């Protein structure tokens, strides 16, 4: 029997936002039983690019808990499946997590450990095929699978702690140690080094002086600042990170016989690591990393990208008055503590257990500035003094800008019958049908007006954002909120172009509604504003983009069907249920 089969382990409730049903239905090995429970036990060394070059896939082993074994004429075998999942999902699929129907609501409770090590102290790497390996895997895997498991080529991290050998899977360490954002790990595992440097803005210098500044790429979090700083200014870190990235990328080549990679420490300071693990004799297997320290050093200056910059080619208004960008001044506020956490990294909204990768030790000081591009346009900017906050309703920046904040830049567009667009009318009509058909609550929403139910809906103008990104579409969006089956979904629909085409509509299930409707783009929270900026910048809503949102996003198309029961909005929502 395997460890999870034969031990009567305590389960704890949690809820992972991922829905992996499409991966479960198409395992690369084994037979999927839709009625069975599965537990994650291992990540194979093999990495691949799947059907495209923009993603890296990991082979994940899961054991059938409902029917752990099956009998052949000659022996009793372990019942399992192996699925391929994008690497940026991996932080949500720890060892010991229990899955049913593609979703995880429970995991096995494990003991928590804390270890200290550095690249030169108390750390060595050892693949399982080496003789006398300290990992007592015979206590972890089924006897029928033991020979294959011992041939696993993963370069495991081995750390000594209280006469125990702590075993860390290299991909666990990669996800926790190599920056904060899952998108950062995708970039490092997909592109050649010149493209990595380009995606991470390492070559950009937003200031004219010799000050050490790093630029925050739009798709990353400010919590990646420490990693980006060392990548740019620390030669040792750059060499290690480049070597790791190159070896991961090359390992995906099916014609490469040497597909081994080692996840090395990218700095030389001592690392403190906490994790959930299970004791296996004199060894401990890490199931999920829960905390990590960060290297100390001089304060880091982080240049934030401008949210919306003035359009240099903006046309004069008819009365030829000077064009200004209106900005509310912000209150002074304390610097945010850098928390290398699995906050959006796990999106684990739980009842009994809330997982968060803790920052162990002292936080590095991060000073945030705006890019010189935005600062150079202050001559065309009018600053308004903030009002004292009286309420913290939707549209506020929690005391930073008074009542409305950035909401002033996202003004409503009247949607009169003379310019009514049938596609958006149909989206609204299909959404409101859910009130009677599903008992749903349905609202349209704008930052200023909040949630409204009346049929004369309004759109939000995106013209300023389009101008900033030098794009022409979409100029507006219809945002709906649908509360159905105990969950809340937001849809984003866009008007047709002149050629009668448009983007598919988006459905998004936020982990936290207040955070999703916030206007602060300087932290790690993914909100509606970031979603719209990404869609405009990408000029598409591809399946890759949807997959990167870790099971919280889906799309629906606007196809006219003969069946009157067809509902565009429900077609999108049910993909997330």
XYZ file of C-alpha atoms in Angstrom:
577
model
C 0.000 0.000 0.000
C 1.082 3.613 -0.460
C 1.427 6.074 2.420
C -1.911 7.809 1.803
C -3.749 4.475 1.450
C -2.610 2.688 4.573
C -2.488 5.567 7.066
C -5.688 6.828 8.603
C -4.787 10.493 8.114
C -6.775 13.475 9.298
C -8.300 15.608 6.569
C -8.684 19.371 6.696
C -11.076 21.440 4.599
C -9.825 23.835 2.005
C -11.019 25.036 -1.365
C -8.669 25.544 -4.264
C -9.944 27.817 -7.037
C -8.698 25.506 -9.777
C -10.957 23.233 -11.768
C -8.759 20.616 -13.414
C -11.541 18.469 -14.842
C -10.361 18.893 -18.447
C -6.926 17.585 -17.435
C -8.389 14.703 -15.429
C -10.538 13.630 -18.364
C -7.452 13.331 -20.590
C -4.740 11.675 -18.461
C -1.493 10.806 -20.204
C -1.372 7.562 -18.189
C -3.959 5.613 -16.238
C -7.755 5.507 -16.219
C -9.825 8.368 -14.758
C -12.797 7.424 -12.596
C -15.086 10.467 -12.407
C -16.653 9.211 -9.152
C -13.366 8.580 -7.324
C -11.214 10.710 -5.047
C -7.568 11.242 -5.987
C -4.582 12.465 -3.971
C -1.544 14.222 -5.458
C 1.672 12.318 -4.683
C 4.446 13.443 -7.048
C 5.644 15.650 -9.948
C 7.618 13.752 -12.585
C 10.897 15.157 -13.851
C 9.547 15.330 -17.404
C 8.500 18.813 -18.539
C 6.908 19.591 -21.894
C 5.510 22.432 -23.960
C 2.153 20.794 -24.642
C 0.534 22.057 -27.828
C 2.190 25.470 -27.768
C 5.452 27.218 -27.035
C 4.069 29.670 -24.480
C 3.504 27.192 -21.646
C 5.355 24.582 -19.648
C 3.515 21.461 -18.513
C 4.275 19.261 -15.525
C 3.310 15.577 -15.228
C 1.426 15.148 -11.930
C 0.882 11.736 -10.324
C -2.369 11.086 -8.442
C -3.454 7.943 -6.593
C -7.047 6.744 -6.614
C -8.175 6.871 -2.976
C -11.587 5.324 -3.583
C -10.184 2.218 -5.298
C -6.453 2.270 -4.482
C -5.489 -1.008 -6.191
C -6.576 -3.428 -8.861
C -5.713 -7.062 -9.400
C -4.056 -8.464 -12.496
C -3.437 -12.169 -13.084
C 0.068 -11.779 -11.696
C 0.078 -8.999 -9.121
C -1.743 -6.283 -7.226
C -1.144 -2.856 -8.793
C -1.620 0.733 -7.707
C -4.564 2.560 -9.283
C -3.353 5.967 -10.452
C -3.466 8.584 -13.173
C -0.898 11.068 -14.507
C -2.143 14.405 -15.803
C -0.307 17.274 -17.508
C -0.924 20.684 -15.961
C 0.658 24.120 -16.691
C 3.505 24.910 -14.326
C 1.866 28.145 -13.167
C -0.890 26.010 -11.553
C 1.565 23.977 -9.508
C 1.417 26.040 -6.300
C -2.258 25.068 -6.000
C -1.635 21.334 -6.369
C 0.494 20.318 -3.363
C 1.249 16.756 -2.367
C -1.559 15.480 -0.182
C -4.291 17.582 -1.789
C -7.442 15.559 -2.488
C -9.325 15.969 -5.777
C -12.769 14.848 -6.867
C -14.380 15.757 -10.176
C -11.435 18.022 -11.000
C -11.811 20.108 -7.817
C -10.068 20.056 -4.454
C -11.940 20.694 -1.214
C -9.777 18.767 1.244
C -6.174 17.843 1.880
C -4.401 15.601 4.348
C -3.143 17.330 7.469
C 0.640 17.329 7.755
C 3.207 18.307 10.358
C 4.967 21.670 9.928
C 8.759 21.920 9.885
C 11.281 24.768 9.626
C 14.816 24.387 8.266
C 17.789 26.683 7.593
C 20.319 26.237 4.815
C 22.308 28.065 2.152
C 23.924 27.126 -1.120
C 27.111 26.110 0.721
C 25.702 24.817 3.997
C 23.322 22.000 4.964
C 22.092 21.465 1.392
C 22.878 18.899 -1.257
C 21.132 17.563 -4.362
C 20.539 13.891 -4.980
C 18.363 12.069 -7.547
C 16.466 9.039 -6.288
C 18.370 6.580 -8.451
C 21.506 7.222 -6.386
C 22.334 4.416 -3.965
C 21.625 4.884 -0.277
C 19.333 7.834 -0.895
C 18.059 9.231 2.451
C 14.465 9.440 1.167
C 12.745 6.289 2.464
C 10.412 6.082 -0.522
C 9.477 2.461 0.193
C 7.296 3.907 2.973
C 5.646 6.325 0.519
C 4.806 4.484 -2.712
C 3.127 1.187 -3.490
C 5.468 -1.780 -3.863
C 4.334 -2.297 -7.468
C 5.459 1.243 -8.324
C 8.652 1.327 -6.262
C 11.083 0.316 -9.008
C 9.765 2.949 -11.417
C 9.704 5.601 -8.687
C 13.350 4.996 -7.759
C 14.327 5.741 -11.368
C 12.856 9.230 -11.043
C 15.430 11.754 -12.229
C 14.359 14.761 -10.165
C 17.342 16.404 -8.474
C 15.839 16.430 -4.976
C 16.994 18.922 -2.364
C 18.151 17.199 0.824
C 18.391 19.312 4.006
C 19.434 17.972 7.424
C 17.242 18.859 10.408
C 17.310 17.243 13.890
C 18.771 13.984 12.561
C 16.143 13.926 9.828
C 16.706 14.228 6.083
C 14.182 16.724 4.719
C 13.366 16.031 1.069
C 12.231 18.998 -1.050
C 10.976 18.448 -4.588
C 12.811 20.841 -6.951
C 9.576 22.219 -8.415
C 8.275 23.030 -4.921
C 11.461 25.008 -4.336
C 11.248 26.656 -7.767
C 7.693 27.878 -7.198
C 8.476 29.313 -3.737
C 12.007 30.643 -4.244
C 12.012 32.066 -7.774
C 9.908 35.186 -7.266
C 6.309 35.727 -6.201
C 4.159 35.613 -9.352
C 3.275 32.354 -11.040
C 3.640 34.292 -14.306
C 7.317 34.823 -13.469
C 7.853 31.068 -13.275
C 6.104 30.627 -16.606
C 8.407 33.173 -18.237
C 11.538 31.521 -16.829
C 10.412 28.085 -18.010
C 9.289 29.057 -21.522
C 11.530 31.644 -23.205
C 15.161 31.770 -24.216
C 17.290 34.087 -22.114
C 17.091 37.154 -24.359
C 13.292 36.914 -24.273
C 13.330 36.462 -20.486
C 15.319 39.687 -20.116
C 12.848 41.447 -22.394
C 9.732 40.161 -20.609
C 11.131 41.076 -17.192
C 12.218 44.598 -18.306
C 15.745 43.980 -17.002
C 17.303 46.203 -19.664
C 15.045 49.175 -19.020
C 16.306 52.233 -17.122
C 13.488 54.664 -16.255
C 15.784 57.273 -14.687
C 18.541 59.388 -16.188
C 20.892 59.071 -13.204
C 22.977 56.173 -11.952
C 20.434 55.121 -9.318
C 19.754 51.404 -9.179
C 16.136 51.052 -10.278
C 14.124 48.088 -11.466
C 11.017 48.349 -13.632
C 7.951 46.311 -12.705
C 6.560 44.445 -15.736
C 2.801 44.844 -16.066
C 1.951 41.183 -15.521
C 4.046 40.769 -12.374
C 3.557 41.818 -8.772
C 5.553 44.374 -6.815
C 6.329 41.437 -4.524
C 8.684 40.217 -7.271
C 10.912 43.245 -6.621
C 13.602 41.446 -4.604
C 14.030 38.713 -7.214
C 14.117 41.224 -10.111
C 16.615 43.443 -8.279
C 19.107 40.622 -7.755
C 18.600 39.388 -11.304
C 19.519 42.829 -12.637
C 22.305 43.917 -10.281
C 23.781 40.757 -8.728
C 26.097 38.881 -11.120
C 25.902 35.676 -9.098
C 22.099 35.743 -9.076
C 21.960 36.466 -12.799
C 24.278 33.552 -13.607
C 22.321 31.092 -11.466
C 18.893 32.200 -12.699
C 20.016 32.084 -16.325
C 21.473 28.596 -15.873
C 18.265 27.319 -14.244
C 16.063 28.918 -16.880
C 18.177 27.601 -19.769
C 18.224 24.058 -18.390
C 14.475 23.984 -17.773
C 13.775 25.227 -21.295
C 16.216 22.771 -22.874
C 14.845 19.878 -20.781
C 11.531 20.197 -22.632
C 13.189 19.292 -25.927
C 12.126 15.670 -26.589
C 15.379 15.112 -28.515
C 17.540 16.256 -25.616
C 18.990 13.198 -23.872
C 20.275 15.303 -20.958
C 16.995 16.672 -19.643
C 18.183 17.150 -16.062
C 17.816 20.475 -14.256
C 18.795 21.601 -10.767
C 16.928 24.368 -8.947
C 19.796 26.176 -7.241
C 19.651 28.949 -4.652
C 19.850 32.229 -6.544
C 21.522 34.093 -3.671
C 24.256 33.176 -1.193
C 22.575 34.197 2.058
C 21.012 31.776 4.526
C 17.467 30.699 3.662
C 14.812 29.874 6.238
C 12.117 27.572 4.877
C 8.953 26.245 6.525
C 6.826 23.499 5.053
C 4.143 20.890 5.657
C 5.668 17.426 5.537
C 5.190 13.771 6.406
C 7.652 11.641 8.373
C 8.904 8.557 6.571
C 11.304 6.853 8.942
C 14.365 9.077 9.230
C 13.256 11.242 6.306
C 10.585 13.940 5.903
C 8.936 14.593 2.558
C 7.895 18.200 1.944
C 4.309 18.341 0.712
C 3.857 22.111 0.567
C 6.165 25.041 1.328
C 4.520 27.484 3.751
C 7.159 30.167 4.307
C 10.481 31.466 3.027
C 12.935 34.232 3.876
C 14.348 36.790 1.467
C 17.914 38.082 1.051
C 18.777 41.296 2.874
C 20.551 44.300 1.384
C 20.155 47.901 0.384
C 16.646 49.341 -0.152
C 15.168 48.610 -3.569
C 13.729 51.293 -5.828
C 10.861 49.892 -7.864
C 9.546 51.863 -10.844
C 5.857 51.176 -11.334
C 4.435 51.326 -14.851
C 1.958 54.163 -15.495
C -1.653 53.107 -15.260
C -2.876 55.498 -17.957
C -0.511 57.953 -19.639
C -1.509 61.026 -21.643
C -1.993 60.462 -25.343
C 0.546 62.516 -27.271
C -1.630 62.461 -30.378
C -4.864 63.389 -28.659
C -7.012 65.648 -30.817
C -7.936 69.115 -29.631
C -11.508 69.454 -28.491
C -13.785 71.612 -30.566
C -13.363 74.692 -28.374
C -9.549 74.186 -28.567
C -9.147 74.262 -24.814
C -5.971 72.679 -23.394
C -6.254 68.944 -22.722
C -5.446 67.839 -19.182
C -5.308 64.569 -17.367
C -7.125 64.878 -14.041
C -5.491 63.064 -11.099
C -6.409 63.099 -7.455
C -3.515 63.503 -5.059
C -2.968 60.588 -2.748
C -2.509 60.600 0.966
C 0.893 59.655 2.273
C 0.875 56.069 3.385
C 3.342 53.592 4.826
C 5.371 51.417 2.516
C 3.785 48.053 1.963
C 5.470 45.163 3.732
C 6.900 42.760 1.156
C 5.067 39.527 1.769
C 6.343 36.670 -0.368
C 3.057 34.910 0.096
C 0.953 32.441 -1.759
C -1.892 34.933 -1.506
C -2.883 35.194 -5.148
C -0.369 32.417 -5.609
C -2.785 30.068 -3.946
C -6.122 31.878 -4.116
C -7.086 29.290 -1.548
C -10.343 30.529 -0.071
C -10.866 28.149 2.796
C -13.268 27.424 5.620
C -10.939 25.757 8.124
C -7.481 26.354 6.657
C -6.163 29.432 4.854
C -2.793 28.717 3.243
C -0.330 31.565 2.917
C 3.376 31.437 2.176
C 4.708 33.454 5.072
C 7.609 35.861 4.929
C 10.150 34.488 7.390
C 12.560 36.992 8.872
C 13.026 40.640 7.958
C 11.312 42.236 4.975
C 13.382 44.105 2.404
C 12.621 47.804 2.072
C 10.873 48.650 -1.219
C 10.533 52.257 -2.390
C 8.035 52.719 -5.198
C 8.240 55.447 -7.833
C 6.352 56.196 -11.001
C 8.173 55.931 -14.312
C 9.740 59.052 -15.771
C 7.444 58.700 -18.781
C 4.447 59.505 -16.647
C 6.262 62.083 -14.526
C 7.359 64.010 -17.639
C 3.743 64.793 -18.475
C 2.951 66.620 -15.263
C 2.729 69.894 -17.178
C -0.465 68.563 -18.735
C -1.809 67.221 -15.484
C -4.151 68.896 -13.061
C -3.933 67.580 -9.498
C -7.021 67.766 -7.331
C -6.727 67.750 -3.562
C -8.250 64.692 -1.996
C -11.425 64.878 0.041
C -11.567 63.478 3.531
C -12.968 59.964 3.196
C -16.450 59.522 4.545
C -17.163 56.033 3.308
C -15.270 53.076 1.939
C -17.762 51.901 -0.623
C -16.982 50.587 -4.098
C -14.783 53.032 -5.961
C -12.669 54.148 -3.006
C -8.978 53.529 -2.584
C -9.330 52.872 1.132
C -8.637 56.345 2.361
C -5.988 57.255 -0.202
C -8.045 59.371 -2.547
C -11.297 60.141 -0.852
C -14.585 59.022 -2.309
C -13.985 58.026 -5.899
C -10.272 57.786 -6.745
C -9.461 56.365 -10.153
C -13.168 55.859 -10.740
C -13.178 59.427 -12.096
C -11.199 58.210 -15.125
C -13.727 55.471 -15.939
C -16.805 57.488 -16.841
C -20.129 56.058 -17.977
C -21.456 56.086 -21.510
C -25.186 56.474 -22.082
C -26.548 53.583 -24.069
C -29.479 55.112 -25.929
C -31.607 53.294 -28.478
C -30.161 55.267 -31.389
C -26.752 53.651 -30.918
C -27.907 50.454 -29.221
C -25.790 47.427 -30.036
C -27.779 44.214 -30.450
C -24.955 42.034 -29.161
C -24.777 43.779 -25.781
C -28.574 43.876 -25.633
C -28.578 40.110 -26.031
C -25.938 39.656 -23.322
C -28.073 41.685 -20.901
C -31.259 39.862 -21.947
C -29.623 36.459 -21.453
C -28.256 37.522 -18.060
C -31.624 38.772 -16.805
C -33.250 35.502 -17.908
C -31.200 33.814 -15.209
C -33.264 35.610 -12.576
C -36.269 33.481 -13.410
C -34.471 30.376 -14.682
C -31.809 30.035 -11.971
C -32.976 32.340 -9.177
C -29.952 34.526 -9.864
C -29.396 38.134 -8.863
C -28.207 40.175 -11.861
C -26.802 43.714 -11.909
C -24.888 45.953 -14.273
C -22.085 47.947 -12.672
C -20.033 51.123 -13.086
C -17.544 52.582 -10.589
C -19.664 55.687 -9.972
C -23.174 54.249 -10.012
C -22.401 50.925 -8.368
C -24.731 47.961 -8.870
C -27.986 48.674 -10.712
C -30.843 46.465 -11.857
C -32.788 48.698 -14.246
C -32.838 47.656 -17.899
C -31.344 50.888 -19.233
C -27.758 49.874 -18.570
C -24.626 51.972 -19.057
C -21.186 51.126 -20.369
C -17.783 52.142 -19.013
C -15.574 54.143 -21.350
C -12.126 52.661 -22.047
C -10.994 55.367 -24.461
C -8.299 56.758 -22.138
C -6.858 53.326 -21.512
C -6.894 52.528 -25.247
C -5.133 55.791 -26.029
C -2.480 55.051 -23.437
C -1.836 51.603 -24.908
C -2.043 52.999 -28.475
C -4.959 50.717 -29.247
C -8.338 51.542 -30.725
C -10.460 48.684 -29.368
C -12.453 48.136 -27.230
C -13.599 51.669 -26.441
C -16.133 50.565 -23.835
C -17.328 47.577 -21.834
C -20.490 46.303 -20.185
C -19.785 44.821 -16.741
C -22.396 42.572 -15.139
C -22.515 40.850 -11.765
C -24.379 37.551 -11.497
C -24.938 35.866 -8.124
C -26.000 32.272 -8.721
C -25.685 28.960 -6.876
C -23.925 30.598 -3.955
C -21.174 32.123 -6.099
C -20.509 35.549 -7.618
C -19.387 36.032 -11.215
C -18.534 39.161 -13.225
C -18.907 39.309 -16.998
C -17.163 41.715 -19.359
C -18.682 42.242 -22.811
C -17.477 44.547 -25.551
C -19.279 46.279 -28.440
C -18.845 45.145 -31.998
C -16.263 46.676 -34.284
C -17.317 48.216 -37.579
C -16.781 44.832 -39.259
C -19.294 43.212 -36.871
C -16.614 41.324 -34.939
C -15.742 41.591 -31.259
C -13.892 39.841 -28.460
C -15.602 36.962 -26.742
C -17.176 37.948 -23.443
C -15.295 37.136 -20.242
C -16.629 35.498 -17.082
C -14.494 35.895 -13.946
C -15.017 34.488 -10.458
C -13.097 36.666 -7.968
C -11.766 35.250 -4.712
C -12.599 38.539 -2.986
C -15.237 40.857 -4.445
C -14.029 44.026 -2.707
C -10.461 43.451 -3.873
C -11.633 42.732 -7.410
C -13.549 46.022 -7.557
C -10.676 48.033 -6.045
C -8.621 50.578 -7.972
C -5.188 50.050 -6.457
C -2.874 48.737 -9.176
C 0.262 48.862 -7.052
C -0.203 45.645 -5.086
C -0.481 41.989 -5.975
C -4.280 41.937 -6.138
C -5.801 41.139 -9.521
C -8.772 43.466 -10.023
C -11.171 44.487 -12.772
C -8.941 47.354 -13.870
C -5.939 45.071 -14.399
C -8.149 42.679 -16.330
C -9.260 45.418 -18.715
C -5.706 46.742 -19.159
C -4.478 43.242 -20.013
C -7.259 42.634 -22.542
C -6.585 45.958 -24.262
C -2.819 45.412 -24.284
C -3.059 41.855 -25.612
C -5.807 42.724 -28.127
C -7.199 39.225 -27.719
C -8.710 36.827 -25.222
C -6.810 33.662 -26.059
C -7.159 30.274 -24.411
C -3.629 30.718 -23.020
C -4.658 33.958 -21.324
C -7.746 32.306 -19.830
C -5.666 29.365 -18.571
C -3.221 31.727 -16.856
C -6.050 32.869 -14.572
C -5.907 29.557 -12.752
C -9.443 28.309 -13.219
C -11.186 31.586 -12.368
C -11.826 32.782 -15.916
C -13.898 31.508 -18.826
C -15.323 33.003 -22.023
C -18.546 32.757 -23.969
C -19.190 33.423 -27.628
C -22.059 35.312 -29.200
C -23.530 32.751 -31.522
C -27.164 32.942 -32.547
C -28.718 29.516 -32.006
C -31.978 28.105 -33.252
C -32.657 26.804 -29.764
C -34.375 29.524 -27.783
C -33.048 27.972 -24.576
C -29.492 28.877 -25.512
C -28.035 31.367 -23.012
C -24.673 32.976 -23.767
C -24.025 34.087 -20.192
C -24.881 30.721 -18.676
C -22.651 29.006 -21.246
C -19.726 30.900 -19.728
C -20.677 30.617 -16.059
C -21.210 26.852 -16.093
C -17.598 26.363 -17.198
C -16.558 27.613 -13.742
C -19.079 25.641 -11.697
